[in-house]
mmCIF file with all atom_site columns, C-alpha atoms in Angstrom:
data_model
loop_
_atom_site.group_PDB
_atom_site.id
_atom_site.type_symbol
_atom_site.label_atom_id
_atom_site.label_alt_id
_atom_site.label_comp_id
_atom_site.label_asym_id
_atom_site.label_entity_id
_atom_site.label_seq_id
_atom_site.pdbx_PDB_ins_code
_atom_site.Cartn_x
_atom_site.Cartn_y
_atom_site.Cartn_z
_atom_site.occupancy
_atom_site.B_iso_or_equiv
_atom_site.pdbx_formal_charge
_atom_site.auth_seq_id
_atom_site.auth_comp_id
_atom_site.auth_asym_id
_atom_site.auth_atom_id
_atom_site.pdbx_PDB_model_num
ATOM 1   C CA . MET E 1 1   ? -39.433 8.790  -8.862  1.00 46.00 ? 1   MET E CA 1
ATOM 2   C CA . ILE E 1 2   ? -42.135 11.047 -10.193 1.00 49.00 ? 2   ILE E CA 1
ATOM 3   C CA . ALA E 1 3   ? -45.420 9.221  -9.804  1.00 48.00 ? 3   ALA E CA 1
ATOM 4   C CA . LEU E 1 4   ? -48.329 10.818 -11.598 1.00 51.00 ? 4   LEU E CA 1
ATOM 5   C CA . SER E 1 5   ? -51.753 9.349  -12.141 1.00 55.00 ? 5   SER E CA 1
ATOM 6   C CA . THR E 1 6   ? -52.020 9.327  -15.924 1.00 65.00 ? 6   THR E CA 1
ATOM 7   C CA . GLU E 1 7   ? -55.472 7.733  -15.838 1.00 67.00 ? 7   GLU E CA 1
ATOM 8   C CA . VAL E 1 8   ? -56.956 10.711 -13.978 1.00 67.00 ? 8   VAL E CA 1
ATOM 9   C CA . LYS E 1 9   ? -55.078 13.137 -16.220 1.00 77.00 ? 9   LYS E CA 1
ATOM 10  C CA . LEU E 1 10  ? -56.326 11.369 -19.344 1.00 79.00 ? 10  LEU E CA 1
ATOM 11  C CA . ARG E 1 11  ? -59.974 11.709 -18.250 1.00 82.00 ? 11  ARG E CA 1
ATOM 12  C CA . ALA E 1 12  ? -59.508 15.398 -17.459 1.00 86.00 ? 12  ALA E CA 1
ATOM 13  C CA . ILE E 1 13  ? -57.864 16.004 -20.845 1.00 86.00 ? 13  ILE E CA 1
ATOM 14  C CA . GLU E 1 14  ? -60.684 14.180 -22.656 1.00 85.00 ? 14  GLU E CA 1
ATOM 15  C CA . LYS E 1 15  ? -63.207 16.404 -20.862 1.00 87.00 ? 15  LYS E CA 1
ATOM 16  C CA . GLN E 1 16  ? -61.342 19.589 -21.865 1.00 89.00 ? 16  GLN E CA 1
ATOM 17  C CA . LEU E 1 17  ? -60.982 18.488 -25.492 1.00 84.00 ? 17  LEU E CA 1
ATOM 18  C CA . GLY E 1 18  ? -64.688 17.735 -25.869 1.00 88.00 ? 18  GLY E CA 1
ATOM 19  C CA . SER E 1 19  ? -65.325 16.482 -29.414 1.00 88.00 ? 19  SER E CA 1
ATOM 20  C CA . LEU E 1 20  ? -61.578 16.014 -29.967 1.00 88.00 ? 20  LEU E CA 1
ATOM 21  C CA . SER E 1 21  ? -61.281 13.637 -27.008 1.00 85.00 ? 21  SER E CA 1
ATOM 22  C CA . ASN E 1 22  ? -59.676 10.996 -29.245 1.00 90.00 ? 22  ASN E CA 1
ATOM 23  C CA . GLN E 1 23  ? -56.555 13.244 -29.231 1.00 90.00 ? 23  GLN E CA 1
ATOM 24  C CA . ALA E 1 24  ? -56.179 12.952 -25.421 1.00 90.00 ? 24  ALA E CA 1
ATOM 25  C CA . PRO E 1 25  ? -53.543 10.162 -25.414 1.00 91.00 ? 25  PRO E CA 1
ATOM 26  C CA . LYS E 1 26  ? -51.419 12.112 -27.896 1.00 93.00 ? 26  LYS E CA 1
ATOM 27  C CA . VAL E 1 27  ? -51.732 15.291 -25.825 1.00 92.00 ? 27  VAL E CA 1
ATOM 28  C CA . LEU E 1 28  ? -50.710 13.500 -22.629 1.00 92.00 ? 28  LEU E CA 1
ATOM 29  C CA . MET E 1 29  ? -47.853 11.670 -24.372 1.00 93.00 ? 29  MET E CA 1
ATOM 30  C CA . ARG E 1 30  ? -46.383 14.933 -25.711 1.00 94.00 ? 30  ARG E CA 1
ATOM 31  C CA . ALA E 1 31  ? -46.767 16.682 -22.356 1.00 94.00 ? 31  ALA E CA 1
ATOM 32  C CA . VAL E 1 32  ? -45.116 13.800 -20.484 1.00 93.00 ? 32  VAL E CA 1
ATOM 33  C CA . ASN E 1 33  ? -42.184 13.685 -22.935 1.00 94.00 ? 33  ASN E CA 1
ATOM 34  C CA . ASP E 1 34  ? -41.698 17.461 -22.747 1.00 95.00 ? 34  ASP E CA 1
ATOM 35  C CA . THR E 1 35  ? -41.741 17.262 -18.951 1.00 94.00 ? 35  THR E CA 1
ATOM 36  C CA . ALA E 1 36  ? -39.149 14.456 -18.997 1.00 93.00 ? 36  ALA E CA 1
ATOM 37  C CA . ARG E 1 37  ? -36.800 16.545 -21.197 1.00 93.00 ? 37  ARG E CA 1
ATOM 38  C CA . GLN E 1 38  ? -37.250 19.577 -18.932 1.00 95.00 ? 38  GLN E CA 1
ATOM 39  C CA . ALA E 1 39  ? -36.662 17.435 -15.836 1.00 93.00 ? 39  ALA E CA 1
ATOM 40  C CA . GLN E 1 40  ? -33.460 16.014 -17.338 1.00 91.00 ? 40  GLN E CA 1
ATOM 41  C CA . ARG E 1 41  ? -32.146 19.504 -18.069 1.00 91.00 ? 41  ARG E CA 1
ATOM 42  C CA . ASP E 1 42  ? -33.114 20.838 -14.637 1.00 93.00 ? 42  ASP E CA 1
ATOM 43  C CA . LEU E 1 43  ? -31.612 17.872 -12.775 1.00 91.00 ? 43  LEU E CA 1
ATOM 44  C CA . PHE E 1 44  ? -28.257 18.376 -14.503 1.00 89.00 ? 44  PHE E CA 1
ATOM 45  C CA . ARG E 1 45  ? -28.362 22.115 -13.874 1.00 90.00 ? 45  ARG E CA 1
ATOM 46  C CA . GLU E 1 46  ? -29.078 21.622 -10.152 1.00 92.00 ? 46  GLU E CA 1
ATOM 47  C CA . ALA E 1 47  ? -26.379 18.929 -9.847  1.00 90.00 ? 47  ALA E CA 1
ATOM 48  C CA . LYS E 1 48  ? -23.838 21.327 -11.372 1.00 89.00 ? 48  LYS E CA 1
ATOM 49  C CA . LYS E 1 49  ? -24.802 23.956 -8.792  1.00 91.00 ? 49  LYS E CA 1
ATOM 50  C CA . THR E 1 50  ? -24.581 21.505 -5.880  1.00 92.00 ? 50  THR E CA 1
ATOM 51  C CA . TYR E 1 51  ? -21.335 19.718 -6.803  1.00 93.00 ? 51  TYR E CA 1
ATOM 52  C CA . THR E 1 52  ? -17.965 21.140 -7.862  1.00 92.00 ? 52  THR E CA 1
ATOM 53  C CA . THR E 1 53  ? -17.642 18.725 -10.762 1.00 86.00 ? 53  THR E CA 1
ATOM 54  C CA . LYS E 1 54  ? -16.256 19.972 -14.024 1.00 76.00 ? 54  LYS E CA 1
ATOM 55  C CA . ALA E 1 55  ? -18.534 20.183 -17.061 1.00 68.00 ? 55  ALA E CA 1
ATOM 56  C CA . SER E 1 56  ? -16.753 17.170 -18.582 1.00 67.00 ? 56  SER E CA 1
ATOM 57  C CA . SER E 1 57  ? -18.493 14.933 -16.007 1.00 66.00 ? 57  SER E CA 1
ATOM 58  C CA . PHE E 1 58  ? -21.784 15.761 -17.718 1.00 67.00 ? 58  PHE E CA 1
ATOM 59  C CA . LYS E 1 59  ? -20.436 15.784 -21.267 1.00 65.00 ? 59  LYS E CA 1
ATOM 60  C CA . ASN E 1 60  ? -22.717 12.971 -22.391 1.00 64.00 ? 60  ASN E CA 1
ATOM 61  C CA . LYS E 1 61  ? -26.015 13.792 -20.705 1.00 63.00 ? 61  LYS E CA 1
ATOM 62  C CA . ASP E 1 62  ? -28.007 11.319 -22.764 1.00 64.00 ? 62  ASP E CA 1
ATOM 63  C CA . ARG E 1 63  ? -25.880 8.413  -21.551 1.00 73.00 ? 63  ARG E CA 1
ATOM 64  C CA . ALA E 1 64  ? -25.783 9.543  -17.903 1.00 80.00 ? 64  ALA E CA 1
ATOM 65  C CA . LEU E 1 65  ? -29.554 10.171 -17.656 1.00 85.00 ? 65  LEU E CA 1
ATOM 66  C CA . LYS E 1 66  ? -31.518 8.430  -20.384 1.00 89.00 ? 66  LYS E CA 1
ATOM 67  C CA . ILE E 1 67  ? -35.109 9.215  -21.166 1.00 90.00 ? 67  ILE E CA 1
ATOM 68  C CA . LYS E 1 68  ? -37.388 6.328  -22.019 1.00 91.00 ? 68  LYS E CA 1
ATOM 69  C CA . ARG E 1 69  ? -40.068 8.259  -23.832 1.00 92.00 ? 69  ARG E CA 1
ATOM 70  C CA . ALA E 1 70  ? -43.798 7.828  -23.421 1.00 91.00 ? 70  ALA E CA 1
ATOM 71  C CA . ASN E 1 71  ? -45.899 6.561  -26.324 1.00 91.00 ? 71  ASN E CA 1
ATOM 72  C CA . GLN E 1 72  ? -49.647 6.417  -26.860 1.00 87.00 ? 72  GLN E CA 1
ATOM 73  C CA . SER E 1 73  ? -49.939 2.909  -25.447 1.00 87.00 ? 73  SER E CA 1
ATOM 74  C CA . SER E 1 74  ? -47.706 3.621  -22.416 1.00 88.00 ? 74  SER E CA 1
ATOM 75  C CA . LEU E 1 75  ? -48.228 7.164  -21.199 1.00 88.00 ? 75  LEU E CA 1
ATOM 76  C CA . GLN E 1 76  ? -45.222 7.188  -18.886 1.00 89.00 ? 76  GLN E CA 1
ATOM 77  C CA . ALA E 1 77  ? -41.711 8.491  -19.415 1.00 90.00 ? 77  ALA E CA 1
ATOM 78  C CA . HIS E 1 78  ? -38.822 7.143  -17.370 1.00 89.00 ? 78  HIS E CA 1
ATOM 79  C CA . LEU E 1 79  ? -35.575 8.871  -16.480 1.00 88.00 ? 79  LEU E CA 1
ATOM 80  C CA . LEU E 1 80  ? -32.920 6.190  -16.086 1.00 88.00 ? 80  LEU E CA 1
ATOM 81  C CA . SER E 1 81  ? -29.545 7.087  -14.657 1.00 87.00 ? 81  SER E CA 1
ATOM 82  C CA . ASN E 1 82  ? -26.471 4.889  -14.606 1.00 85.00 ? 82  ASN E CA 1
ATOM 83  C CA . GLY E 1 83  ? -22.771 5.418  -14.236 1.00 83.00 ? 83  GLY E CA 1
ATOM 84  C CA . GLU E 1 84  ? -19.719 4.650  -12.181 1.00 87.00 ? 84  GLU E CA 1
ATOM 85  C CA . PRO E 1 85  ? -18.117 6.783  -9.503  1.00 90.00 ? 85  PRO E CA 1
ATOM 86  C CA . LEU E 1 86  ? -16.263 9.727  -11.021 1.00 90.00 ? 86  LEU E CA 1
ATOM 87  C CA . ALA E 1 87  ? -12.557 10.260 -10.501 1.00 91.00 ? 87  ALA E CA 1
ATOM 88  C CA . LEU E 1 88  ? -11.923 12.775 -7.737  1.00 92.00 ? 88  LEU E CA 1
ATOM 89  C CA . TYR E 1 89  ? -9.781  14.779 -10.161 1.00 92.00 ? 89  TYR E CA 1
ATOM 90  C CA . GLY E 1 90  ? -13.029 15.710 -11.969 1.00 89.00 ? 90  GLY E CA 1
ATOM 91  C CA . PHE E 1 91  ? -13.979 17.808 -8.946  1.00 92.00 ? 91  PHE E CA 1
ATOM 92  C CA . LYS E 1 92  ? -12.217 20.782 -7.365  1.00 93.00 ? 92  LYS E CA 1
ATOM 93  C CA . VAL E 1 93  ? -8.711  19.674 -6.382  1.00 93.00 ? 93  VAL E CA 1
ATOM 94  C CA . SER E 1 94  ? -5.835  21.760 -5.056  1.00 92.00 ? 94  SER E CA 1
ATOM 95  C CA . ALA E 1 95  ? -2.436  20.108 -5.137  1.00 90.00 ? 95  ALA E CA 1
ATOM 96  C CA . SER E 1 96  ? 0.882   21.444 -3.928  1.00 87.00 ? 96  SER E CA 1
ATOM 97  C CA . GLU E 1 97  ? 4.158   19.839 -2.927  1.00 83.00 ? 97  GLU E CA 1
ATOM 98  C CA . SER E 1 98  ? 3.123   19.749 0.719   1.00 82.00 ? 98  SER E CA 1
ATOM 99  C CA . ALA E 1 99  ? -0.610  18.980 0.574   1.00 89.00 ? 99  ALA E CA 1
ATOM 100 C CA . THR E 1 100 ? -3.484  17.880 -1.642  1.00 93.00 ? 100 THR E CA 1
ATOM 101 C CA . LYS E 1 101 ? -7.023  19.024 -0.899  1.00 95.00 ? 101 LYS E CA 1
ATOM 102 C CA . ALA E 1 102 ? -10.346 18.321 -2.575  1.00 94.00 ? 102 ALA E CA 1
ATOM 103 C CA . LYS E 1 103 ? -13.891 19.622 -2.485  1.00 94.00 ? 103 LYS E CA 1
ATOM 104 C CA . VAL E 1 104 ? -16.861 17.639 -3.852  1.00 93.00 ? 104 VAL E CA 1
ATOM 105 C CA . LYS E 1 105 ? -19.857 19.758 -2.800  1.00 94.00 ? 105 LYS E CA 1
ATOM 106 C CA . THR E 1 106 ? -19.934 23.510 -3.278  1.00 92.00 ? 106 THR E CA 1
ATOM 107 C CA . ALA E 1 107 ? -21.305 24.018 0.256   1.00 92.00 ? 107 ALA E CA 1
ATOM 108 C CA . ASN E 1 108 ? -18.384 22.178 1.884   1.00 92.00 ? 108 ASN E CA 1
ATOM 109 C CA . GLY E 1 109 ? -14.819 23.318 2.408   1.00 93.00 ? 109 GLY E CA 1
ATOM 110 C CA . MET E 1 110 ? -11.617 21.845 1.017   1.00 94.00 ? 110 MET E CA 1
ATOM 111 C CA . LYS E 1 111 ? -10.618 18.619 2.795   1.00 93.00 ? 111 LYS E CA 1
ATOM 112 C CA . ASN E 1 112 ? -7.063  17.348 3.272   1.00 93.00 ? 112 ASN E CA 1
ATOM 113 C CA . LEU E 1 113 ? -6.430  14.058 1.494   1.00 91.00 ? 113 LEU E CA 1
ATOM 114 C CA . ILE E 1 114 ? -4.252  12.247 3.998   1.00 89.00 ? 114 ILE E CA 1
ATOM 115 C CA . VAL E 1 115 ? -4.626  8.676  5.293   1.00 83.00 ? 115 VAL E CA 1
ATOM 116 C CA . ASP E 1 116 ? -2.114  6.972  7.626   1.00 85.00 ? 116 ASP E CA 1
ATOM 117 C CA . ASN E 1 117 ? 0.221   9.974  7.322   1.00 87.00 ? 117 ASN E CA 1
ATOM 118 C CA . ARG E 1 118 ? 0.395   9.516  3.525   1.00 89.00 ? 118 ARG E CA 1
ATOM 119 C CA . TRP E 1 119 ? -0.701  12.473 1.452   1.00 91.00 ? 119 TRP E CA 1
ATOM 120 C CA . ALA E 1 120 ? -2.498  12.027 -1.831  1.00 92.00 ? 120 ALA E CA 1
ATOM 121 C CA . PHE E 1 121 ? -0.897  13.443 -4.972  1.00 93.00 ? 121 PHE E CA 1
ATOM 122 C CA . VAL E 1 122 ? -1.953  14.416 -8.476  1.00 94.00 ? 122 VAL E CA 1
ATOM 123 C CA . THR E 1 123 ? -0.118  12.800 -11.349 1.00 92.00 ? 123 THR E CA 1
ATOM 124 C CA . LYS E 1 124 ? -0.459  11.940 -14.997 1.00 93.00 ? 124 LYS E CA 1
ATOM 125 C CA . MET E 1 125 ? -0.178  8.267  -15.895 1.00 93.00 ? 125 MET E CA 1
ATOM 126 C CA . ARG E 1 126 ? 1.543   6.942  -19.037 1.00 94.00 ? 126 ARG E CA 1
ATOM 127 C CA . SER E 1 127 ? -1.867  6.484  -20.635 1.00 95.00 ? 127 SER E CA 1
ATOM 128 C CA . GLY E 1 128 ? -2.483  10.225 -20.285 1.00 94.00 ? 128 GLY E CA 1
ATOM 129 C CA . HIS E 1 129 ? -5.019  9.832  -17.465 1.00 92.00 ? 129 HIS E CA 1
ATOM 130 C CA . VAL E 1 130 ? -4.669  12.463 -14.734 1.00 92.00 ? 130 VAL E CA 1
ATOM 131 C CA . GLY E 1 131 ? -5.928  11.584 -11.284 1.00 93.00 ? 131 GLY E CA 1
ATOM 132 C CA . VAL E 1 132 ? -5.568  11.909 -7.539  1.00 94.00 ? 132 VAL E CA 1
ATOM 133 C CA . PHE E 1 133 ? -3.606  8.933  -6.191  1.00 94.00 ? 133 PHE E CA 1
ATOM 134 C CA . GLN E 1 134 ? -2.176  7.674  -2.921  1.00 93.00 ? 134 GLN E CA 1
ATOM 135 C CA . ARG E 1 135 ? 0.491   5.103  -2.159  1.00 91.00 ? 135 ARG E CA 1
ATOM 136 C CA . GLN E 1 136 ? -0.693  1.899  -0.456  1.00 89.00 ? 136 GLN E CA 1
ATOM 137 C CA . GLY E 1 137 ? 2.357   1.493  1.739   1.00 83.00 ? 137 GLY E CA 1
ATOM 138 C CA . ASP E 1 138 ? 5.862   2.797  2.271   1.00 83.00 ? 138 ASP E CA 1
ATOM 139 C CA . SER E 1 139 ? 7.085   1.571  -1.102  1.00 85.00 ? 139 SER E CA 1
ATOM 140 C CA . ARG E 1 140 ? 6.610   3.441  -4.373  1.00 84.00 ? 140 ARG E CA 1
ATOM 141 C CA . LEU E 1 141 ? 3.999   1.022  -5.706  1.00 87.00 ? 141 LEU E CA 1
ATOM 142 C CA . PRO E 1 142 ? 1.138   0.066  -5.532  1.00 92.00 ? 142 PRO E CA 1
ATOM 143 C CA . ILE E 1 143 ? -0.988  3.190  -5.650  1.00 92.00 ? 143 ILE E CA 1
ATOM 144 C CA . HIS E 1 144 ? -4.745  3.633  -5.803  1.00 93.00 ? 144 HIS E CA 1
ATOM 145 C CA . GLU E 1 145 ? -6.892  6.382  -7.264  1.00 94.00 ? 145 GLU E CA 1
ATOM 146 C CA . PHE E 1 146 ? -9.484  8.362  -5.339  1.00 94.00 ? 146 PHE E CA 1
ATOM 147 C CA . PHE E 1 147 ? -13.048 8.366  -6.637  1.00 94.00 ? 147 PHE E CA 1
ATOM 148 C CA . SER E 1 148 ? -16.113 10.310 -5.563  1.00 92.00 ? 148 SER E CA 1
ATOM 149 C CA . VAL E 1 149 ? -19.841 10.124 -6.252  1.00 91.00 ? 149 VAL E CA 1
ATOM 150 C CA . SER E 1 150 ? -21.376 8.973  -9.534  1.00 89.00 ? 150 SER E CA 1
ATOM 151 C CA . VAL E 1 151 ? -23.755 10.970 -11.722 1.00 87.00 ? 151 VAL E CA 1
ATOM 152 C CA . PRO E 1 152 ? -26.755 8.881  -10.513 1.00 89.00 ? 152 PRO E CA 1
ATOM 153 C CA . GLN E 1 153 ? -25.828 9.660  -6.897  1.00 90.00 ? 153 GLN E CA 1
ATOM 154 C CA . MET E 1 154 ? -25.558 13.369 -7.676  1.00 90.00 ? 154 MET E CA 1
ATOM 155 C CA . ILE E 1 155 ? -28.867 13.510 -9.522  1.00 89.00 ? 155 ILE E CA 1
ATOM 156 C CA . GLY E 1 156 ? -30.653 11.277 -7.021  1.00 86.00 ? 156 GLY E CA 1
ATOM 157 C CA . ASN E 1 157 ? -29.606 13.384 -4.037  1.00 84.00 ? 157 ASN E CA 1
ATOM 158 C CA . GLU E 1 158 ? -32.970 13.616 -2.254  1.00 83.00 ? 158 GLU E CA 1
ATOM 159 C CA . LYS E 1 159 ? -32.031 16.643 -0.198  1.00 87.00 ? 159 LYS E CA 1
ATOM 160 C CA . GLU E 1 160 ? -30.214 18.915 -2.630  1.00 88.00 ? 160 GLU E CA 1
ATOM 161 C CA . VAL E 1 161 ? -30.987 17.903 -6.216  1.00 91.00 ? 161 VAL E CA 1
ATOM 162 C CA . TYR E 1 162 ? -33.917 15.617 -7.016  1.00 88.00 ? 162 TYR E CA 1
ATOM 163 C CA . GLY E 1 163 ? -35.820 16.267 -3.812  1.00 87.00 ? 163 GLY E CA 1
ATOM 164 C CA . LYS E 1 164 ? -35.488 20.001 -4.327  1.00 90.00 ? 164 LYS E CA 1
ATOM 165 C CA . LEU E 1 165 ? -36.893 19.850 -7.880  1.00 90.00 ? 165 LEU E CA 1
ATOM 166 C CA . GLU E 1 166 ? -39.558 17.148 -7.509  1.00 87.00 ? 166 GLU E CA 1
ATOM 167 C CA . PRO E 1 167 ? -42.412 19.540 -6.573  1.00 87.00 ? 167 PRO E CA 1
ATOM 168 C CA . GLU E 1 168 ? -41.717 21.570 -9.728  1.00 91.00 ? 168 GLU E CA 1
ATOM 169 C CA . PHE E 1 169 ? -42.131 18.546 -12.009 1.00 89.00 ? 169 PHE E CA 1
ATOM 170 C CA . GLN E 1 170 ? -45.863 18.257 -11.268 1.00 87.00 ? 170 GLN E CA 1
ATOM 171 C CA . SER E 1 171 ? -46.507 21.900 -12.136 1.00 90.00 ? 171 SER E CA 1
ATOM 172 C CA . MET E 1 172 ? -44.321 21.508 -15.236 1.00 93.00 ? 172 MET E CA 1
ATOM 173 C CA . LEU E 1 173 ? -46.509 18.618 -16.375 1.00 91.00 ? 173 LEU E CA 1
ATOM 174 C CA . GLU E 1 174 ? -49.696 20.608 -15.759 1.00 91.00 ? 174 GLU E CA 1
ATOM 175 C CA . SER E 1 175 ? -48.486 23.561 -17.832 1.00 94.00 ? 175 SER E CA 1
ATOM 176 C CA . ASN E 1 176 ? -47.262 21.237 -20.610 1.00 94.00 ? 176 ASN E CA 1
ATOM 177 C CA . ILE E 1 177 ? -50.680 19.536 -20.703 1.00 93.00 ? 177 ILE E CA 1
ATOM 178 C CA . GLN E 1 178 ? -52.452 22.877 -20.992 1.00 94.00 ? 178 GLN E CA 1
ATOM 179 C CA . ARG E 1 179 ? -50.097 23.981 -23.754 1.00 95.00 ? 179 ARG E CA 1
ATOM 180 C CA . GLU E 1 180 ? -50.722 20.775 -25.710 1.00 93.00 ? 180 GLU E CA 1
ATOM 181 C CA . ILE E 1 181 ? -54.504 21.080 -25.228 1.00 93.00 ? 181 ILE E CA 1
ATOM 182 C CA . GLN E 1 182 ? -54.391 24.614 -26.622 1.00 93.00 ? 182 GLN E CA 1
ATOM 183 C CA . ARG E 1 183 ? -52.319 23.401 -29.544 1.00 93.00 ? 183 ARG E CA 1
ATOM 184 C CA . VAL E 1 184 ? -54.958 20.761 -30.423 1.00 91.00 ? 184 VAL E CA 1
ATOM 185 C CA . LEU E 1 185 ? -57.902 23.126 -29.913 1.00 89.00 ? 185 LEU E CA 1
ATOM 186 C CA . ASN E 1 186 ? -56.324 25.851 -32.058 1.00 88.00 ? 186 ASN E CA 1
ATOM 187 C CA . LYS E 1 187 ? -55.771 23.625 -35.085 1.00 74.00 ? 187 LYS E CA 1
#
């Protein structure tokens, strides 16, 4: 979570605006909303670099990471992420007749998908869904599908995604505030 003291920022903006200090909440609101949009874009970009997921996993960015925008009465924007674990087939998968391997993170190697001497396999179901499956026992059915991390887990990765970008968000907000102040002063 990005925690910024908007009260302190608001006072500093009012001081910089001087006679136009009544515009301070609007300036801060715009800067916060711009920062939230930039953070959303950067979080998705970093997640794509860290994980081997296909672009289709992020096809609906606005649903996977929603922005609750700031307004003049509430000068905070919230990035809300929700979603279910993604099918393993949405990541890098290598399937052959003898073995099935998968790779979720770009830094890791391909891992064999074998449990209790039963290899996983890739198949297309009658519904058209393609996935990585494994039999539950010796018989043909039942089978279960392999899943991996969800979009919120990818984005919230403290070490490689969110944690890596968090320091940049503060400087992004500062530059957005200065840009908005200049916009008001130059009118």
